[in-house]
Coordinates of C-alpha atoms and ligand atoms in Angstrom, one line a residue:
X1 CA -35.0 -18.3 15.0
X2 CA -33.9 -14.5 14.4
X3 CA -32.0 -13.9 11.3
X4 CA -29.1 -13.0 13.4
X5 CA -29.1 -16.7 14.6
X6 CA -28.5 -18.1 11.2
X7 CA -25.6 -15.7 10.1
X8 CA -22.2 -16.3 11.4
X9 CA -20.0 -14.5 13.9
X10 CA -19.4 -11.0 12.6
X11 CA -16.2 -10.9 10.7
X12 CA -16.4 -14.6 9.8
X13 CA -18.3 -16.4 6.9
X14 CA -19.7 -19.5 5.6
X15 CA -18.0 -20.8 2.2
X16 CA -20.3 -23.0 0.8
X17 CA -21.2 -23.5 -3.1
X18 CA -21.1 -22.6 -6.0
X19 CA -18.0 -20.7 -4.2
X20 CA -16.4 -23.7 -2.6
X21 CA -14.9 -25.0 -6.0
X22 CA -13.1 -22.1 -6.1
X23 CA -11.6 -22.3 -2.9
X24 CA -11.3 -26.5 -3.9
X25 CA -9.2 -25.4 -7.5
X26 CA -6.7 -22.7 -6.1
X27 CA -5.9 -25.4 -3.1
X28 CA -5.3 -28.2 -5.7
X29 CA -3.4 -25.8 -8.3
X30 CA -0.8 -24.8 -5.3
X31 CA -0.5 -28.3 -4.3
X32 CA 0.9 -29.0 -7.6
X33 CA 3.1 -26.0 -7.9
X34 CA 4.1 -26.3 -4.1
X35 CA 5.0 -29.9 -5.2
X36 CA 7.2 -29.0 -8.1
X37 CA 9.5 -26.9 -5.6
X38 CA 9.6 -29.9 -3.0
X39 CA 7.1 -28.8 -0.7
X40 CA 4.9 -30.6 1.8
X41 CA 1.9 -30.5 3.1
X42 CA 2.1 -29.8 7.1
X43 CA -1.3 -29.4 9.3
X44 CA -0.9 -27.8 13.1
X45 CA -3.8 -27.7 15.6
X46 CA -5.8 -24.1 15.5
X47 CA -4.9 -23.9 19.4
X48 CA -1.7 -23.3 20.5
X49 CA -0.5 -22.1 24.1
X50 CA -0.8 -17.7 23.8
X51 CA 3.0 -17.8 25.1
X52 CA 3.5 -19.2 21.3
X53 CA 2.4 -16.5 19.4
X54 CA 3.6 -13.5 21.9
X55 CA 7.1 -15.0 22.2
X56 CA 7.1 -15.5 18.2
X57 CA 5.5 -12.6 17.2
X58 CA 6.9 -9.8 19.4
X59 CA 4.8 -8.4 22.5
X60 CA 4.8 -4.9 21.5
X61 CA 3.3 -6.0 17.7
X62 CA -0.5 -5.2 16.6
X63 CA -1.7 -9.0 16.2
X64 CA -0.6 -9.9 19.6
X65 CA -1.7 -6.4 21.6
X66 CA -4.7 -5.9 20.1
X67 CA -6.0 -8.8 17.9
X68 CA -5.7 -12.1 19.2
X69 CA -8.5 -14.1 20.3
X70 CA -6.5 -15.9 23.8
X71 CA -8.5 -17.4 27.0
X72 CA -7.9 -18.8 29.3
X73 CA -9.3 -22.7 29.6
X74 CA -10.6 -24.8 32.5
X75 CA -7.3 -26.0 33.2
X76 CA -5.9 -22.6 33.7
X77 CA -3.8 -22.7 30.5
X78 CA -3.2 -19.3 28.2
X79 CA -4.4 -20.1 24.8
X80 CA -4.7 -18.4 21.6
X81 CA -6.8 -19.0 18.8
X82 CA -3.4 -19.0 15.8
X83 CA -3.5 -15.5 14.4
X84 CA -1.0 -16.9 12.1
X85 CA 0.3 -19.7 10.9
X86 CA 4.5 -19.6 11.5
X87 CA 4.5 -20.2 14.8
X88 CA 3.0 -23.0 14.8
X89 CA 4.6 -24.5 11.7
X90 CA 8.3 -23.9 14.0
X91 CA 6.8 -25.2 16.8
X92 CA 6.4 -28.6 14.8
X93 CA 9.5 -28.3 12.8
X94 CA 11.5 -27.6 15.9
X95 CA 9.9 -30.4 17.6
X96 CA 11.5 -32.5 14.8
X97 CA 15.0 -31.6 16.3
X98 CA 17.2 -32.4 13.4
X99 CA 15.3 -34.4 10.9
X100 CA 13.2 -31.2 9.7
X101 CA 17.1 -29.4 9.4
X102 CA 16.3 -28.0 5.8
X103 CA 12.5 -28.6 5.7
X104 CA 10.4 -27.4 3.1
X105 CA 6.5 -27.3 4.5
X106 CA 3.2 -25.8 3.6
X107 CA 0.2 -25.0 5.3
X108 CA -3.5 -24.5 4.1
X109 CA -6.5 -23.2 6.7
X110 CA -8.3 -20.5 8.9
X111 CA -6.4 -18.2 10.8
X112 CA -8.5 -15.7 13.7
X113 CA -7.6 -12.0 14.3
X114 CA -9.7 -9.6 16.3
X115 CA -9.7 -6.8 13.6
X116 CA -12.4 -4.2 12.6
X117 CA -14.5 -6.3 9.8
X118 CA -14.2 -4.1 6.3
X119 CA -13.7 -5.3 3.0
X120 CA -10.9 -7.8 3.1
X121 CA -10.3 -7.8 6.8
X122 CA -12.2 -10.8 8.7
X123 CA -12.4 -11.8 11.7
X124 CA -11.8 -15.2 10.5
X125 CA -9.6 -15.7 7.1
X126 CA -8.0 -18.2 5.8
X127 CA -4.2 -18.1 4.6
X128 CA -1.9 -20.7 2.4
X129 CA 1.6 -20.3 4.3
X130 CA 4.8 -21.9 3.2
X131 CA 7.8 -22.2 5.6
X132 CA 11.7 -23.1 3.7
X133 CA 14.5 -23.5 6.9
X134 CA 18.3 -22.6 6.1
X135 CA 20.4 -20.2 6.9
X136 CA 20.2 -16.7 5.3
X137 CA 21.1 -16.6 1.9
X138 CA 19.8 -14.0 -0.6
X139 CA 19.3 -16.6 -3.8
X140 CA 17.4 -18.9 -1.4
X141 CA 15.0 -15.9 -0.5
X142 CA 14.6 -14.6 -4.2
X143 CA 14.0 -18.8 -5.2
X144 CA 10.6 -18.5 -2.6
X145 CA 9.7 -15.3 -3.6
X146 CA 9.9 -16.9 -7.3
X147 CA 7.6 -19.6 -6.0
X148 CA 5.4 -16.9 -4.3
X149 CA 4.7 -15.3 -8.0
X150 CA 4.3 -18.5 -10.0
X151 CA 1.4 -19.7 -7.4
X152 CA 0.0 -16.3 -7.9
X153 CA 0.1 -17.0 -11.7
X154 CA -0.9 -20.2 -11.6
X155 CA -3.7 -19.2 -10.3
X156 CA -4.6 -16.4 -12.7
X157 CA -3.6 -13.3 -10.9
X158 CA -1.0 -11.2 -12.8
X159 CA -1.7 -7.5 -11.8
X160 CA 0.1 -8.0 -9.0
X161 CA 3.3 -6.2 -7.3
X162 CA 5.7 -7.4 -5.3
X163 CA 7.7 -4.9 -2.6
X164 CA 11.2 -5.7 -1.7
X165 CA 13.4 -4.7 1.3
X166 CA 15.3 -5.9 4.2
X167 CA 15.2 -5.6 7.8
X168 CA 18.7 -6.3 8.3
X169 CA 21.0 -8.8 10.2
X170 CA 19.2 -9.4 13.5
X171 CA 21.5 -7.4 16.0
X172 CA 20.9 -4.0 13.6
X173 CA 17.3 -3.5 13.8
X174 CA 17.8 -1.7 16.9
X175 CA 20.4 0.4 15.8
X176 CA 18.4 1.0 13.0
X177 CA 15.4 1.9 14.7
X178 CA 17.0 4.3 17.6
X179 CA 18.6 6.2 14.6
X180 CA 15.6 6.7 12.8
X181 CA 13.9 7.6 15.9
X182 CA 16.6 10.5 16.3
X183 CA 15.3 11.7 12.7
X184 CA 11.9 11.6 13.8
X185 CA 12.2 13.4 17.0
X186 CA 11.9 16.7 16.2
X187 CA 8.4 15.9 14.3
X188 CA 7.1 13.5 17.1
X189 CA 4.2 15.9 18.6
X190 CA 2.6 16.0 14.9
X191 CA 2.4 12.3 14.4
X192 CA -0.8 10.8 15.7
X193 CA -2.0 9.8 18.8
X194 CA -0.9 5.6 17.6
X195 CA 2.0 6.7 16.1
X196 CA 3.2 8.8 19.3
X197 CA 2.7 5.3 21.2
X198 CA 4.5 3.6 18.4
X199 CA 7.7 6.1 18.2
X200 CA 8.4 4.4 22.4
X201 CA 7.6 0.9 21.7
X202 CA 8.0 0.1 18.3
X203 CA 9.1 2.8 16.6
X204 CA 9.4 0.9 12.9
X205 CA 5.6 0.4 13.0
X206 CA 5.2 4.0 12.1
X207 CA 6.0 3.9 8.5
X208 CA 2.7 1.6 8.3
X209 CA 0.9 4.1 9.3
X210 CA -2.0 5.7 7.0
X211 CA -2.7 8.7 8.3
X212 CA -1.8 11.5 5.6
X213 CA 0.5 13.2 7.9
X214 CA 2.4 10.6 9.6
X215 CA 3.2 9.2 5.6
X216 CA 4.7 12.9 4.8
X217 CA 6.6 13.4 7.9
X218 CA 8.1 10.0 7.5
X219 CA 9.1 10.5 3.4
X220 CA 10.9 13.1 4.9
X221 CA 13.3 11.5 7.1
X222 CA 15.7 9.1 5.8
X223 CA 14.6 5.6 5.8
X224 CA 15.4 3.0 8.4
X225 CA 17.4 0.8 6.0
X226 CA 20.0 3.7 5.2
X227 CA 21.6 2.8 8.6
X228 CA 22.1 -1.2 8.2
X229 CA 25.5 -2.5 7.6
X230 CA 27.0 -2.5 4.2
X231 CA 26.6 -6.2 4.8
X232 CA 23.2 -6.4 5.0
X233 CA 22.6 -3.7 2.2
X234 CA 25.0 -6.0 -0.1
X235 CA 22.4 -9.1 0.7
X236 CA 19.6 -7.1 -0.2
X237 CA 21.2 -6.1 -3.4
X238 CA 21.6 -10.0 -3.9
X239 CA 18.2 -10.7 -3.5
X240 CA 17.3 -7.9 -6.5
X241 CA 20.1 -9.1 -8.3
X242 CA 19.0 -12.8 -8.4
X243 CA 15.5 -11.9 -8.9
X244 CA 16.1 -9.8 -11.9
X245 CA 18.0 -12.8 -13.1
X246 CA 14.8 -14.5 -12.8
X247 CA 12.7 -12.0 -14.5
X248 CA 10.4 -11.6 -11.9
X249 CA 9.7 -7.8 -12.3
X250 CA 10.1 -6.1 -8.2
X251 CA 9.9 -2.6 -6.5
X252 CA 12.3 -1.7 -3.9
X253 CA 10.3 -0.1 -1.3
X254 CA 13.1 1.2 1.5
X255 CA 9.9 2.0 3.5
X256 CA 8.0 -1.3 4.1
X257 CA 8.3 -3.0 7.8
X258 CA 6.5 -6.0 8.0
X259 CA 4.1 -6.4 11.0
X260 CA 6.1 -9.6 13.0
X261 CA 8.9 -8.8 15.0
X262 CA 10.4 -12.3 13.9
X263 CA 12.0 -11.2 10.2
X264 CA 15.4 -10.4 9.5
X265 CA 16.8 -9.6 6.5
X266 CA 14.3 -9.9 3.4
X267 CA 10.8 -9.0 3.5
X268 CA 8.4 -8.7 1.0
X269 CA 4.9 -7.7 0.6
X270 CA 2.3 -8.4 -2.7
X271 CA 0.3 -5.9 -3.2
X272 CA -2.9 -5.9 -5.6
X273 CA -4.7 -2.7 -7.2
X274 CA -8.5 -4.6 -7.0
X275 CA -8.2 -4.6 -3.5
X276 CA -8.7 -0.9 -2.0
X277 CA -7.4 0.1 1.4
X278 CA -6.2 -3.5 2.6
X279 CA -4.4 -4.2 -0.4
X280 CA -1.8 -6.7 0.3
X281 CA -3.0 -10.4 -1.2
X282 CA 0.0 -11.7 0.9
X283 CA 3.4 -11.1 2.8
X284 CA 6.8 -12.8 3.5
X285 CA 10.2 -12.7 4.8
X286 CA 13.4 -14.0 6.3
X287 CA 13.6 -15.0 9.8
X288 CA 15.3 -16.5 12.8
X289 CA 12.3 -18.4 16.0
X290 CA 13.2 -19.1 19.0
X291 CA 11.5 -22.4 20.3
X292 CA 12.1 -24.3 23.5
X293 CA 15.9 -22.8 23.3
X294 CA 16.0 -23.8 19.7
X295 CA 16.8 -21.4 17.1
X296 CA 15.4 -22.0 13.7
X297 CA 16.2 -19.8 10.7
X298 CA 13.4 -19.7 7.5
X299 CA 12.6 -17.9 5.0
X300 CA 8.4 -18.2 4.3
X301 CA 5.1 -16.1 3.1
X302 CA 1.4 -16.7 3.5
X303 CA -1.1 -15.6 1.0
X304 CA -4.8 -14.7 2.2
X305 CA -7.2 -16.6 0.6
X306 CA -9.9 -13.9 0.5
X307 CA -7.8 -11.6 -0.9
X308 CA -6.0 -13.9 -3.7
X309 CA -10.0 -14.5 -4.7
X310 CA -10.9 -10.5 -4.8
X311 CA -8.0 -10.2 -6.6
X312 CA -8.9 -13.5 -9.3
X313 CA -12.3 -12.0 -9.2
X314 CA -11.3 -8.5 -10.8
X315 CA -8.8 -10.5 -13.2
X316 CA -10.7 -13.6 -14.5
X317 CA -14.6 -13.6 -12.9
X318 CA -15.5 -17.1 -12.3
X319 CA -16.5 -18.9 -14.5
X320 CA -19.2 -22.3 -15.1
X321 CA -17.4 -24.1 -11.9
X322 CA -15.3 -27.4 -13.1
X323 CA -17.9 -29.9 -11.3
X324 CA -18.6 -33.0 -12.8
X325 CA -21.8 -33.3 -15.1
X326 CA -24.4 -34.9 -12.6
X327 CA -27.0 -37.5 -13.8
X328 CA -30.3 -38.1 -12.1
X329 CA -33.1 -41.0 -12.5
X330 CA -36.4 -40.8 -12.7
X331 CA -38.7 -44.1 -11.8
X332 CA -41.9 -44.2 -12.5
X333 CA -43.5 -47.4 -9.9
X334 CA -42.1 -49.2 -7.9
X335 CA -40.3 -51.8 -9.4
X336 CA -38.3 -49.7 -11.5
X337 CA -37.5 -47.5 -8.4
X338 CA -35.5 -50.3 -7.0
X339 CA -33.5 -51.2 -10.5
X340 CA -33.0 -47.4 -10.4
X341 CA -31.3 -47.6 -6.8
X342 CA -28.9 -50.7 -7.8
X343 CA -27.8 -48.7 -11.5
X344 CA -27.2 -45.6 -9.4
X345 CA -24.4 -47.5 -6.9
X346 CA -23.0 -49.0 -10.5
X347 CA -22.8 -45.8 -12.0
X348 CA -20.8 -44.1 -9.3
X349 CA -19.0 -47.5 -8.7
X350 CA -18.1 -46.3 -12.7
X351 CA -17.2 -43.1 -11.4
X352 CA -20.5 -41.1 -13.2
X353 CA -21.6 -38.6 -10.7
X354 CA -25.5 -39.7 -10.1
X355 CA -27.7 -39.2 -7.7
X356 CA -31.9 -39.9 -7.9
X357 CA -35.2 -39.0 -5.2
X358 CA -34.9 -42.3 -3.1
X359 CA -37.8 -42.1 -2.0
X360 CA -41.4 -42.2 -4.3
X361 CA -41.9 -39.4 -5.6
X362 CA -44.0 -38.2 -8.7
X363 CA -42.1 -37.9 -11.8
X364 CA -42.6 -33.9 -11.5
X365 CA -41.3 -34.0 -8.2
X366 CA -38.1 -35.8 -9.3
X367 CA -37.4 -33.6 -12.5
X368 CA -38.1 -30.6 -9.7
X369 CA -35.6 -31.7 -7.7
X370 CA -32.9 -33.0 -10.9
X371 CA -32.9 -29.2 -11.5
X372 CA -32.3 -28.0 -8.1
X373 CA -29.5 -30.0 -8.0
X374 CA -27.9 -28.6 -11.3
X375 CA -28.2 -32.4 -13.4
X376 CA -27.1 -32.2 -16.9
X377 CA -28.6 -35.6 -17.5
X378 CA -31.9 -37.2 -16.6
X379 CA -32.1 -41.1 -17.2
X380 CA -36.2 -42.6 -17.2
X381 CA -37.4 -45.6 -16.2
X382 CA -40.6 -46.8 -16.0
X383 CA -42.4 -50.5 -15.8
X384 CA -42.7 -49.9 -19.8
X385 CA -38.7 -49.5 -20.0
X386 CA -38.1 -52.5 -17.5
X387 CA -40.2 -54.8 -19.5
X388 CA -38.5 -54.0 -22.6
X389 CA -34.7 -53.5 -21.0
X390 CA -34.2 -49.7 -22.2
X391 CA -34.0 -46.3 -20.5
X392 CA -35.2 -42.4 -21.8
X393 CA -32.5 -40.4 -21.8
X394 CA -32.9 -36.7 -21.3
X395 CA -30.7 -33.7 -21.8
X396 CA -31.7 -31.4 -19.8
X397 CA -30.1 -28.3 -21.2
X398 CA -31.5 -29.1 -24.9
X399 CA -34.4 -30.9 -23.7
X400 CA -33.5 -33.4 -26.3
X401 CA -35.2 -37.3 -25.4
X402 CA -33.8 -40.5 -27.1
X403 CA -34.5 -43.8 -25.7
X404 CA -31.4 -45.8 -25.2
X405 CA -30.1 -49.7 -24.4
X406 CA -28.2 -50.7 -21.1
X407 CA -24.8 -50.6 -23.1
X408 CA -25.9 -47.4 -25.2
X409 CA -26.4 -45.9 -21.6
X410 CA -23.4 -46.6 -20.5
X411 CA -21.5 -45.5 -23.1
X412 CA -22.9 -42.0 -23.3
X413 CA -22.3 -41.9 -19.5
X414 CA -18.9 -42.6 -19.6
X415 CA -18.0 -40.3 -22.4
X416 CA -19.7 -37.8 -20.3
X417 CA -18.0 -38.4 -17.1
X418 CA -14.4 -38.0 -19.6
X419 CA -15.8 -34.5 -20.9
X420 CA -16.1 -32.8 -17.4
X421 CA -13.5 -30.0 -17.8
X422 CA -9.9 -30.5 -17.0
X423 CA -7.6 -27.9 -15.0
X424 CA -5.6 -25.2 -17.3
X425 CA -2.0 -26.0 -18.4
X426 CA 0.9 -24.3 -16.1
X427 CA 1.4 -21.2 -17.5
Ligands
HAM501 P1 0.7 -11.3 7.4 O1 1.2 -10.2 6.5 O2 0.3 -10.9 8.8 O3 1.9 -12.4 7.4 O4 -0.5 -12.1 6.7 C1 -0.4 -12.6 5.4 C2 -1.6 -12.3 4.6 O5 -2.8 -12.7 5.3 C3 -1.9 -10.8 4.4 O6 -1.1 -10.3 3.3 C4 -3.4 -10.8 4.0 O7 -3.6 -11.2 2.7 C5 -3.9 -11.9 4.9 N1 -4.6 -11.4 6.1 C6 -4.0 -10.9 7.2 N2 -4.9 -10.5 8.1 C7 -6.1 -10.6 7.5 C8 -7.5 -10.3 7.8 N3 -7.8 -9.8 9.0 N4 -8.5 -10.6 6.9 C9 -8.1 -11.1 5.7 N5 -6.9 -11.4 5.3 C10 -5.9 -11.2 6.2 C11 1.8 -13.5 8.2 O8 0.8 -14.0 8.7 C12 3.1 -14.3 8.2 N6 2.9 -15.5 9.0 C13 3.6 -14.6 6.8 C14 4.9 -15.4 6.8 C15 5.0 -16.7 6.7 N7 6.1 -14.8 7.0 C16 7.0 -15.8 6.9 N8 6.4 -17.0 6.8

């Protein structure tokens, strides 16, 4: 097999350990926190019908134009591979017709866009997304942008910023956009050549543009939100207002748009200084879906995984993962081999994390493979110890021996399995 056969699809990786418990102890910290704000756990299939996520996410967007993975299967049916994950999530509420009226879900796994692989941007990624429904109201959005900030800090990511603005009540964006258009017009034949598509189609998507030019020629026109309604400005203020209230620290950035055609009013975008050119560790907002003739209003985020970890890395760089201390025994013959099988299913039936070479081995062998495996602990039996009913007992990071009883044993095992380290305290 070529090398190329054993790596992964470009853009996509395998998460495997040591890394894993990392990925295992930010999932379990946000179940807590999500817990604490009355969130559940929600999980949608990977597949959904394309119509979905084009109908969702707005045809003229980036995701759905150029980054979704869609086919077409043997039945003839349009799929899509979920490029993100609040479509789905509506889909399901919605499908919940008026139990799921002020639901607060969550959602953990991979999401698939067709993007350029650099640092940060997959292929494949993974994203923790939390959906709230109720109608607009500026305390509830600052309440999940204050839950958006405490994960993040439960987590042990701090250097973080969080960007504030509003799109407006849904009928202004257009207003909004044709007027800022108008500004832009004069200017449009120095923009570049995605922006010039963009200033027909989709005009807002030019103030996420990076080219150096397109930024200064759009710093220089007024931005979109100056022409919302005083309503809508007023809600925003709310939002800032509250927030401030809870001393969570914001930036009011009148030029962020938000990627998805689906947000009104608030939006809001965390941005992170380890990450380089794709800096945002995550991105939420307001918004009203459109499902089978049903209209549900939310207010959500998602957070990518890969970038909340860059981000944890250049904070706090992992440390000894929090795995339980492993035990491993040793026989030497036969006899002893099987005792050895029947106090390893009592030991994890005692919930000591052991495991030994179940087949015979020589006593070098075993110890070569107690170390691969990372055991702390290595418990020795021969016919010598059977016949007199004791066990050698080896650390293996002091290389210390002592030769122990059956209730010894167990004791030291049990106050080993109690000493494996606990998660941190909510900060
Ligand atoms: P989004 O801004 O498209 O929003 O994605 C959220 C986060 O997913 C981004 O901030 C980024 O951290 C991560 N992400 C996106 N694309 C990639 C990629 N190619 N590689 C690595 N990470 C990536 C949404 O998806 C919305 N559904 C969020 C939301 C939920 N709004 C309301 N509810």
């Amino acid at each position: 097999m070529s090398n190329e056969e054993l790596q992964p699809l470009q853009g996509m990786a395998d998460i495997g350990p040591p890394e894993i418990s990392r990925w295992q102890e930010l999932e379990a910290e946000a179940r807590r926190v999500l817990a604490l704000y009355g969130f559940e756990e929600i999980r949608t299939p990977i597949l959904e019908r394309l119509d979905l996520f084009v109908r969702s996410l707005g045809d003229s967007t980036d995701v759905v134009q150029k980054e979704m993975y869609s086919f077409t299967d043997r039945g003839g049916r349009r799929l899509a591979l979920r490029p993100e994950g609040t479509a789905g999530a509506i889909r399901y509420l919605a499908s919940k017709g008026q139990d799921a009226a002020d639901a607060r879900i969550y959602y953990m796994g991979p999401m698939f866009r067709a993007e350029r692989p650099q640092a940060g941007r997959r292929r494949q990624f993974h994203q923790l997304g939390v959906e709230a429904l109720g109608p607009p109201s500026p305390e509830f959005d600052a309440e999940i942008i204050a839950l958006h900030t405490d994960l993040l800090r439960s987590w042990g990511i701090s250097r973080f910023t969080v960007h504030v603005n509003t799109r407006g009540a849904p009928g202004e964006q257009a207003t909004a956009g044709r007027l800022f258009r108008e500004h832009l017009l004069p200017r449009q034949q120095e923009l570049c050549d995605d922006c010039r598509r963009r200033f027909d189609v989709n005009v807002l998507r030019i103030l996420d543009c990076k080219n150096p030019l397109c930024r200064a020629i759009v710093e220089a026109v007024p931005p979109p939100t100056d022409f919302l309604s005083p309503e809508s400005k007023e809600y925003l203020k709310r939002v800032l207002q509250v927030l401030e209230a809870f001393s969570i620290p914001v930036t009011h950035n009148a030029r962020l748009v938000r990627g998805l055609d689906y947000y009104v009013h608030t939006i809001w975008e965390i941005t992170h200084p380890a990450l380089g050119a794709q800096d945002a560790i995550a991105g939420g907002g307001r918004y009203t879906l459109e499902v089978a003739g049903r209209s549900l209003e939310g207010v959500g985020f998602a957070i990518g995984m890969e970038r909340a970890l860059m981000a944890l890395d250049a904070e706090k760089p992992a440390v000894e993962s929090g795995r339980a201390p492993l035990v491993w025994l040793v026989s030497l013959g036969e006899a002893a081999r099987l005792e050895n099988l029947r106090l390893l299913q009592t030991l994890r039936r005692h919930h000591v994390a052991s495991r030994m070479c179940l087949d015979a081995r020589s006593v070098k062998a075993q110890f070569r493979a107690a170390d691969r495996a990372g055991a702390s602990l290595v418990v020795i039996r021969g016919d010598a110890e059977l016949a007199k009913g004791v066990f050698a007992l080896k650390n293996l990071s002091t290389g210390e021996q002592t030769e122990v009883d059956l209730s010894e044993l167990m004791r030291q095992l049990m106050q080993l399995r109690s000493s494996a380290p606990k998660p941190e305290a909510v900060p």
